[in-house]
Every structure is written in structure tokens, then in C-alpha cells.
Amino acid sequence: MIRLNCFFEAKEGKYNEAFNAAVALVAESQKQEGCVLYDIYESGTRKNSFMICETWASQELLDAHSASAPFKLYVPQILACGEMKIEQFEF
């Protein structure tokens, strides 16, 4: 399995736009084959920050997710609003 922790920090005034796109991405991604976990967590200590945590059954299914229409629609919207750091783990 593959786990991704995607830490996002929004530009000033862009948090709601990024968060709404992330919520839409999560809802669509949870329906995809191989999705074990996909959720979003707001920071209780860092203003304008959230994390998307995702777990995929295999690299092949993660690659399919990355090529999907929802990913191509929502990820650019999120990235236009701030910066993302991604940690990836295999287990």
C-alpha cells in the first residue's frame, strides 16, 4: 500500500477556495478503485493549512488516480491557491 500526506498552506485570502476544491477532490477520489483512505484534515494550530491524507492499494491504482479527470480538475485549482508538500510512504 502507498500512503501520501499532502500538506497544504494557502496564500492569504485563498484558503476557502483551496479547501472547497480539496473537499470536492476527496469526494470524487473516495469512489475510485484502489482507494483505501482519502480524507482532508484542517489544522487546529496553523492558519490557512490543511492536509489531504490518502492511501492506495498499489502504485498502479495511484497512477490511475493521478490521471483521472477529478485529479486533473481539482489539483491545479488547489495548487493555484498556495503551496503543497507531499510525503510518500510504502507499507
Short mmCIF file of N, CA, C and O in Angstrom, two decimals:
data_model
loop_
_atom_site.label_atom_id
_atom_site.label_comp_id
_atom_site.label_asym_id
_atom_site.label_seq_id
_atom_site.Cartn_x
_atom_site.Cartn_y
_atom_site.Cartn_z
N MET A 1 0.84 -1.18 0.00
CA MET A 1 0.00 0.00 0.00
C MET A 1 0.88 1.24 0.00
O MET A 1 2.02 1.19 0.42
N ILE A 2 0.30 2.32 -0.47
CA ILE A 2 1.02 3.58 -0.57
C ILE A 2 0.23 4.66 0.15
O ILE A 2 -0.97 4.81 -0.07
N ARG A 3 0.91 5.40 1.03
CA ARG A 3 0.30 6.50 1.78
C ARG A 3 0.92 7.80 1.31
O ARG A 3 2.14 7.91 1.17
N LEU A 4 0.08 8.78 1.05
CA LEU A 4 0.53 10.14 0.75
C LEU A 4 -0.05 11.09 1.78
O LEU A 4 -1.25 11.04 2.07
N ASN A 5 0.80 11.93 2.34
CA ASN A 5 0.38 13.03 3.20
C ASN A 5 0.68 14.30 2.42
O ASN A 5 1.84 14.60 2.15
N CYS A 6 -0.36 15.02 2.05
CA CYS A 6 -0.22 16.23 1.24
C CYS A 6 -0.54 17.44 2.11
O CYS A 6 -1.70 17.71 2.40
N PHE A 7 0.51 18.14 2.53
CA PHE A 7 0.36 19.30 3.40
C PHE A 7 0.22 20.55 2.55
O PHE A 7 1.05 20.82 1.70
N PHE A 8 -0.83 21.33 2.81
CA PHE A 8 -1.11 22.50 2.00
C PHE A 8 -1.20 23.75 2.86
O PHE A 8 -1.81 23.75 3.92
N GLU A 9 -0.56 24.82 2.38
CA GLU A 9 -0.66 26.14 3.02
C GLU A 9 -1.13 27.14 1.97
O GLU A 9 -0.48 27.34 0.95
N ALA A 10 -2.26 27.77 2.25
CA ALA A 10 -2.89 28.69 1.30
C ALA A 10 -2.27 30.08 1.37
O ALA A 10 -1.82 30.53 2.43
N LYS A 11 -2.29 30.75 0.22
CA LYS A 11 -1.94 32.17 0.17
C LYS A 11 -3.04 32.94 0.90
O LYS A 11 -4.17 32.47 1.04
N GLU A 12 -2.69 34.13 1.33
CA GLU A 12 -3.65 34.98 2.03
C GLU A 12 -4.92 35.15 1.18
O GLU A 12 -4.84 35.48 0.00
N GLY A 13 -6.06 34.90 1.80
CA GLY A 13 -7.34 35.08 1.12
C GLY A 13 -7.74 33.95 0.19
O GLY A 13 -8.79 34.02 -0.45
N LYS A 14 -6.95 32.88 0.11
CA LYS A 14 -7.22 31.78 -0.83
C LYS A 14 -7.61 30.47 -0.15
O LYS A 14 -7.85 29.47 -0.82
N TYR A 15 -7.67 30.48 1.17
CA TYR A 15 -7.92 29.23 1.90
C TYR A 15 -9.25 28.60 1.51
O TYR A 15 -9.30 27.40 1.21
N ASN A 16 -10.34 29.34 1.55
CA ASN A 16 -11.66 28.77 1.27
C ASN A 16 -11.74 28.18 -0.14
O ASN A 16 -12.30 27.10 -0.33
N GLU A 17 -11.16 28.86 -1.11
CA GLU A 17 -11.15 28.35 -2.48
C GLU A 17 -10.40 27.03 -2.56
O GLU A 17 -10.88 26.06 -3.17
N ALA A 18 -9.23 26.97 -1.93
CA ALA A 18 -8.43 25.74 -1.94
C ALA A 18 -9.14 24.62 -1.19
O ALA A 18 -9.18 23.48 -1.65
N PHE A 19 -9.69 24.94 -0.02
CA PHE A 19 -10.35 23.93 0.79
C PHE A 19 -11.56 23.35 0.07
O PHE A 19 -11.77 22.13 0.08
N ASN A 20 -12.35 24.19 -0.56
CA ASN A 20 -13.53 23.71 -1.29
C ASN A 20 -13.14 22.78 -2.44
O ASN A 20 -13.79 21.76 -2.68
N ALA A 21 -12.08 23.12 -3.16
CA ALA A 21 -11.60 22.26 -4.24
C ALA A 21 -11.08 20.93 -3.67
O ALA A 21 -11.31 19.86 -4.24
N ALA A 22 -10.43 21.00 -2.52
CA ALA A 22 -9.91 19.78 -1.89
C ALA A 22 -11.04 18.88 -1.42
O ALA A 22 -10.97 17.65 -1.57
N VAL A 23 -12.09 19.45 -0.87
CA VAL A 23 -13.25 18.65 -0.44
C VAL A 23 -13.88 17.95 -1.64
O VAL A 23 -14.23 16.77 -1.57
N ALA A 24 -13.99 18.65 -2.76
CA ALA A 24 -14.53 18.05 -3.98
C ALA A 24 -13.62 16.92 -4.48
O ALA A 24 -14.10 15.86 -4.89
N LEU A 25 -12.31 17.15 -4.43
CA LEU A 25 -11.36 16.12 -4.84
C LEU A 25 -11.48 14.88 -3.96
O LEU A 25 -11.50 13.75 -4.46
N VAL A 26 -11.58 15.08 -2.67
CA VAL A 26 -11.71 13.97 -1.74
C VAL A 26 -12.97 13.16 -2.05
O VAL A 26 -12.92 11.93 -2.13
N ALA A 27 -14.09 13.84 -2.24
CA ALA A 27 -15.36 13.14 -2.51
C ALA A 27 -15.27 12.28 -3.76
O ALA A 27 -15.75 11.13 -3.78
N GLU A 28 -14.64 12.79 -4.81
CA GLU A 28 -14.50 12.02 -6.05
C GLU A 28 -13.48 10.90 -5.91
O GLU A 28 -13.67 9.80 -6.44
N SER A 29 -12.41 11.17 -5.21
CA SER A 29 -11.32 10.19 -5.08
C SER A 29 -11.75 8.99 -4.25
O SER A 29 -11.30 7.86 -4.51
N GLN A 30 -12.60 9.20 -3.26
CA GLN A 30 -13.06 8.09 -2.41
C GLN A 30 -13.82 7.04 -3.21
O GLN A 30 -13.90 5.89 -2.79
N LYS A 31 -14.33 7.39 -4.38
CA LYS A 31 -15.09 6.47 -5.23
C LYS A 31 -14.20 5.64 -6.15
O LYS A 31 -14.68 4.71 -6.80
N GLN A 32 -12.92 5.98 -6.25
CA GLN A 32 -12.05 5.35 -7.23
C GLN A 32 -11.53 3.99 -6.77
O GLN A 32 -11.30 3.77 -5.57
N GLU A 33 -11.33 3.11 -7.74
CA GLU A 33 -10.80 1.78 -7.45
C GLU A 33 -9.44 1.89 -6.78
O GLU A 33 -8.58 2.67 -7.20
N GLY A 34 -9.25 1.11 -5.75
CA GLY A 34 -7.97 1.07 -5.05
C GLY A 34 -7.81 2.09 -3.95
O GLY A 34 -6.80 2.07 -3.24
N CYS A 35 -8.80 2.96 -3.77
CA CYS A 35 -8.73 3.95 -2.71
C CYS A 35 -9.07 3.27 -1.38
O CYS A 35 -10.18 2.79 -1.18
N VAL A 36 -8.09 3.23 -0.49
CA VAL A 36 -8.29 2.64 0.83
C VAL A 36 -8.74 3.73 1.81
O VAL A 36 -9.63 3.51 2.63
N LEU A 37 -8.12 4.90 1.71
CA LEU A 37 -8.46 6.04 2.56
C LEU A 37 -8.16 7.32 1.79
O LEU A 37 -7.13 7.40 1.10
N TYR A 38 -9.04 8.29 1.90
CA TYR A 38 -8.80 9.59 1.28
C TYR A 38 -9.62 10.59 2.08
O TYR A 38 -10.84 10.53 2.09
N ASP A 39 -8.95 11.47 2.81
CA ASP A 39 -9.68 12.42 3.63
C ASP A 39 -8.87 13.70 3.77
O ASP A 39 -7.69 13.75 3.43
N ILE A 40 -9.54 14.71 4.29
CA ILE A 40 -8.91 16.03 4.47
C ILE A 40 -9.02 16.42 5.93
O ILE A 40 -10.04 16.15 6.58
N TYR A 41 -7.97 17.03 6.45
CA TYR A 41 -7.90 17.43 7.86
C TYR A 41 -7.45 18.88 7.95
O TYR A 41 -6.39 19.23 7.42
N GLU A 42 -8.23 19.69 8.62
CA GLU A 42 -7.87 21.09 8.84
C GLU A 42 -6.94 21.19 10.04
O GLU A 42 -7.15 20.50 11.04
N SER A 43 -5.95 22.05 9.96
CA SER A 43 -5.04 22.26 11.07
C SER A 43 -5.72 23.06 12.18
O SER A 43 -6.39 24.05 11.91
N GLY A 44 -5.52 22.61 13.39
CA GLY A 44 -6.03 23.34 14.55
C GLY A 44 -5.04 24.36 15.07
O GLY A 44 -5.37 25.17 15.94
N THR A 45 -3.82 24.36 14.52
CA THR A 45 -2.77 25.24 15.03
C THR A 45 -2.15 26.15 13.98
O THR A 45 -1.47 27.11 14.33
N ARG A 46 -2.33 25.83 12.71
CA ARG A 46 -1.71 26.63 11.64
C ARG A 46 -2.80 27.22 10.75
O ARG A 46 -3.51 26.50 10.06
N LYS A 47 -2.90 28.52 10.77
CA LYS A 47 -3.88 29.23 9.97
C LYS A 47 -3.63 28.95 8.48
O LYS A 47 -2.49 28.89 8.04
N ASN A 48 -4.70 28.76 7.74
CA ASN A 48 -4.63 28.56 6.29
C ASN A 48 -3.97 27.25 5.87
O ASN A 48 -3.42 27.16 4.77
N SER A 49 -4.02 26.23 6.73
CA SER A 49 -3.37 24.96 6.42
C SER A 49 -4.33 23.79 6.56
O SER A 49 -5.19 23.77 7.44
N PHE A 50 -4.16 22.81 5.67
CA PHE A 50 -4.86 21.54 5.79
C PHE A 50 -3.98 20.45 5.23
O PHE A 50 -2.95 20.71 4.62
N MET A 51 -4.40 19.20 5.46
CA MET A 51 -3.66 18.06 4.94
C MET A 51 -4.65 17.10 4.28
O MET A 51 -5.72 16.83 4.83
N ILE A 52 -4.29 16.62 3.11
CA ILE A 52 -5.03 15.52 2.48
C ILE A 52 -4.20 14.27 2.73
O ILE A 52 -3.02 14.22 2.43
N CYS A 53 -4.85 13.28 3.33
CA CYS A 53 -4.20 12.01 3.62
C CYS A 53 -4.86 10.96 2.73
O CYS A 53 -6.09 10.84 2.72
N GLU A 54 -4.06 10.23 1.98
CA GLU A 54 -4.61 9.23 1.08
C GLU A 54 -3.81 7.94 1.14
O GLU A 54 -2.59 7.97 1.30
N THR A 55 -4.50 6.83 1.02
CA THR A 55 -3.87 5.51 0.98
C THR A 55 -4.43 4.76 -0.22
O THR A 55 -5.65 4.69 -0.40
N TRP A 56 -3.51 4.19 -1.02
CA TRP A 56 -3.87 3.47 -2.24
C TRP A 56 -3.36 2.04 -2.14
O TRP A 56 -2.31 1.77 -1.57
N ALA A 57 -4.11 1.13 -2.75
CA ALA A 57 -3.77 -0.29 -2.71
C ALA A 57 -2.48 -0.61 -3.47
O ALA A 57 -1.78 -1.56 -3.12
N SER A 58 -2.16 0.18 -4.50
CA SER A 58 -0.95 -0.08 -5.29
C SER A 58 -0.51 1.18 -6.03
O SER A 58 -1.30 2.12 -6.18
N GLN A 59 0.72 1.16 -6.52
CA GLN A 59 1.23 2.28 -7.31
C GLN A 59 0.43 2.42 -8.61
O GLN A 59 0.15 3.53 -9.05
N GLU A 60 0.07 1.31 -9.19
CA GLU A 60 -0.71 1.34 -10.44
C GLU A 60 -2.04 2.07 -10.24
O GLU A 60 -2.44 2.89 -11.07
N LEU A 61 -2.72 1.82 -9.13
CA LEU A 61 -4.01 2.47 -8.87
C LEU A 61 -3.82 3.94 -8.49
O LEU A 61 -4.65 4.78 -8.84
N LEU A 62 -2.72 4.25 -7.81
CA LEU A 62 -2.40 5.66 -7.53
C LEU A 62 -2.13 6.39 -8.84
O LEU A 62 -2.59 7.52 -9.03
N ASP A 63 -1.41 5.76 -9.75
CA ASP A 63 -1.14 6.37 -11.06
C ASP A 63 -2.44 6.63 -11.83
O ASP A 63 -2.60 7.67 -12.47
N ALA A 64 -3.37 5.68 -11.75
CA ALA A 64 -4.67 5.86 -12.41
C ALA A 64 -5.42 7.04 -11.79
O ALA A 64 -6.04 7.84 -12.50
N HIS A 65 -5.34 7.17 -10.49
CA HIS A 65 -5.96 8.31 -9.80
C HIS A 65 -5.35 9.62 -10.29
O HIS A 65 -6.07 10.58 -10.61
N SER A 66 -4.03 9.66 -10.40
CA SER A 66 -3.34 10.87 -10.84
C SER A 66 -3.68 11.26 -12.28
O SER A 66 -3.55 12.42 -12.65
N ALA A 67 -4.12 10.30 -13.05
CA ALA A 67 -4.50 10.55 -14.45
C ALA A 67 -6.01 10.79 -14.61
O ALA A 67 -6.48 11.06 -15.71
N SER A 68 -6.74 10.73 -13.51
CA SER A 68 -8.21 10.83 -13.57
C SER A 68 -8.67 12.27 -13.80
O SER A 68 -7.97 13.24 -13.49
N ALA A 69 -9.88 12.40 -14.32
CA ALA A 69 -10.47 13.72 -14.58
C ALA A 69 -10.62 14.56 -13.31
O ALA A 69 -10.27 15.75 -13.32
N PRO A 70 -11.09 13.99 -12.18
CA PRO A 70 -11.20 14.82 -10.97
C PRO A 70 -9.84 15.35 -10.50
O PRO A 70 -9.72 16.51 -10.10
N PHE A 71 -8.81 14.51 -10.58
CA PHE A 71 -7.47 14.94 -10.18
C PHE A 71 -7.01 16.10 -11.06
O PHE A 71 -6.52 17.12 -10.56
N LYS A 72 -7.18 15.95 -12.37
CA LYS A 72 -6.75 16.98 -13.32
C LYS A 72 -7.56 18.27 -13.19
O LYS A 72 -7.06 19.34 -13.52
N LEU A 73 -8.78 18.17 -12.69
CA LEU A 73 -9.61 19.34 -12.50
C LEU A 73 -9.28 20.07 -11.20
O LEU A 73 -9.04 21.29 -11.20
N TYR A 74 -9.24 19.33 -10.09
CA TYR A 74 -9.15 19.97 -8.77
C TYR A 74 -7.74 20.27 -8.29
O TYR A 74 -7.51 21.27 -7.61
N VAL A 75 -6.78 19.43 -8.61
CA VAL A 75 -5.41 19.67 -8.11
C VAL A 75 -4.85 21.00 -8.63
O VAL A 75 -4.30 21.77 -7.83
N PRO A 76 -4.98 21.34 -9.90
CA PRO A 76 -4.49 22.66 -10.33
C PRO A 76 -5.20 23.83 -9.61
O PRO A 76 -4.57 24.84 -9.31
N GLN A 77 -6.48 23.65 -9.30
CA GLN A 77 -7.20 24.69 -8.57
C GLN A 77 -6.61 24.87 -7.17
O GLN A 77 -6.43 26.00 -6.71
N ILE A 78 -6.30 23.76 -6.53
CA ILE A 78 -5.70 23.82 -5.19
C ILE A 78 -4.32 24.46 -5.26
O ILE A 78 -4.01 25.38 -4.50
N LEU A 79 -3.49 23.99 -6.18
CA LEU A 79 -2.11 24.49 -6.28
C LEU A 79 -2.04 25.97 -6.64
O LEU A 79 -1.08 26.65 -6.26
N ALA A 80 -3.04 26.47 -7.35
CA ALA A 80 -3.06 27.90 -7.70
C ALA A 80 -3.29 28.77 -6.46
O ALA A 80 -3.02 29.98 -6.50
N CYS A 81 -3.72 28.15 -5.37
CA CYS A 81 -4.06 28.90 -4.16
C CYS A 81 -2.97 28.86 -3.09
O CYS A 81 -3.14 29.46 -2.01
N GLY A 82 -1.88 28.15 -3.32
CA GLY A 82 -0.85 28.08 -2.28
C GLY A 82 0.22 27.07 -2.63
O GLY A 82 0.47 26.77 -3.79
N GLU A 83 0.84 26.51 -1.58
CA GLU A 83 1.94 25.57 -1.75
C GLU A 83 1.62 24.24 -1.09
O GLU A 83 1.03 24.20 -0.01
N MET A 84 2.07 23.15 -1.74
CA MET A 84 1.84 21.82 -1.21
C MET A 84 3.16 21.07 -1.07
O MET A 84 4.01 21.15 -1.95
N LYS A 85 3.30 20.36 0.03
CA LYS A 85 4.43 19.47 0.26
C LYS A 85 3.87 18.06 0.40
O LYS A 85 2.90 17.85 1.15
N ILE A 86 4.45 17.11 -0.31
CA ILE A 86 3.93 15.74 -0.31
C ILE A 86 4.97 14.78 0.26
O ILE A 86 6.13 14.79 -0.15
N GLU A 87 4.52 13.96 1.20
CA GLU A 87 5.33 12.86 1.74
C GLU A 87 4.69 11.57 1.26
O GLU A 87 3.48 11.41 1.30
N GLN A 88 5.52 10.63 0.78
CA GLN A 88 5.01 9.35 0.29
C GLN A 88 5.71 8.22 1.01
O GLN A 88 6.93 8.22 1.18
N PHE A 89 4.91 7.24 1.43
CA PHE A 89 5.41 6.07 2.16
C PHE A 89 4.82 4.81 1.57
O PHE A 89 3.65 4.81 1.15
N GLU A 90 5.58 3.73 1.55
CA GLU A 90 5.06 2.44 1.14
C GLU A 90 5.07 1.53 2.36
O GLU A 90 6.01 1.55 3.15
N PHE A 91 4.02 0.73 2.48
CA PHE A 91 3.96 -0.21 3.59
C PHE A 91 3.18 -1.44 3.20
O PHE A 91 2.55 -1.49 2.16
#
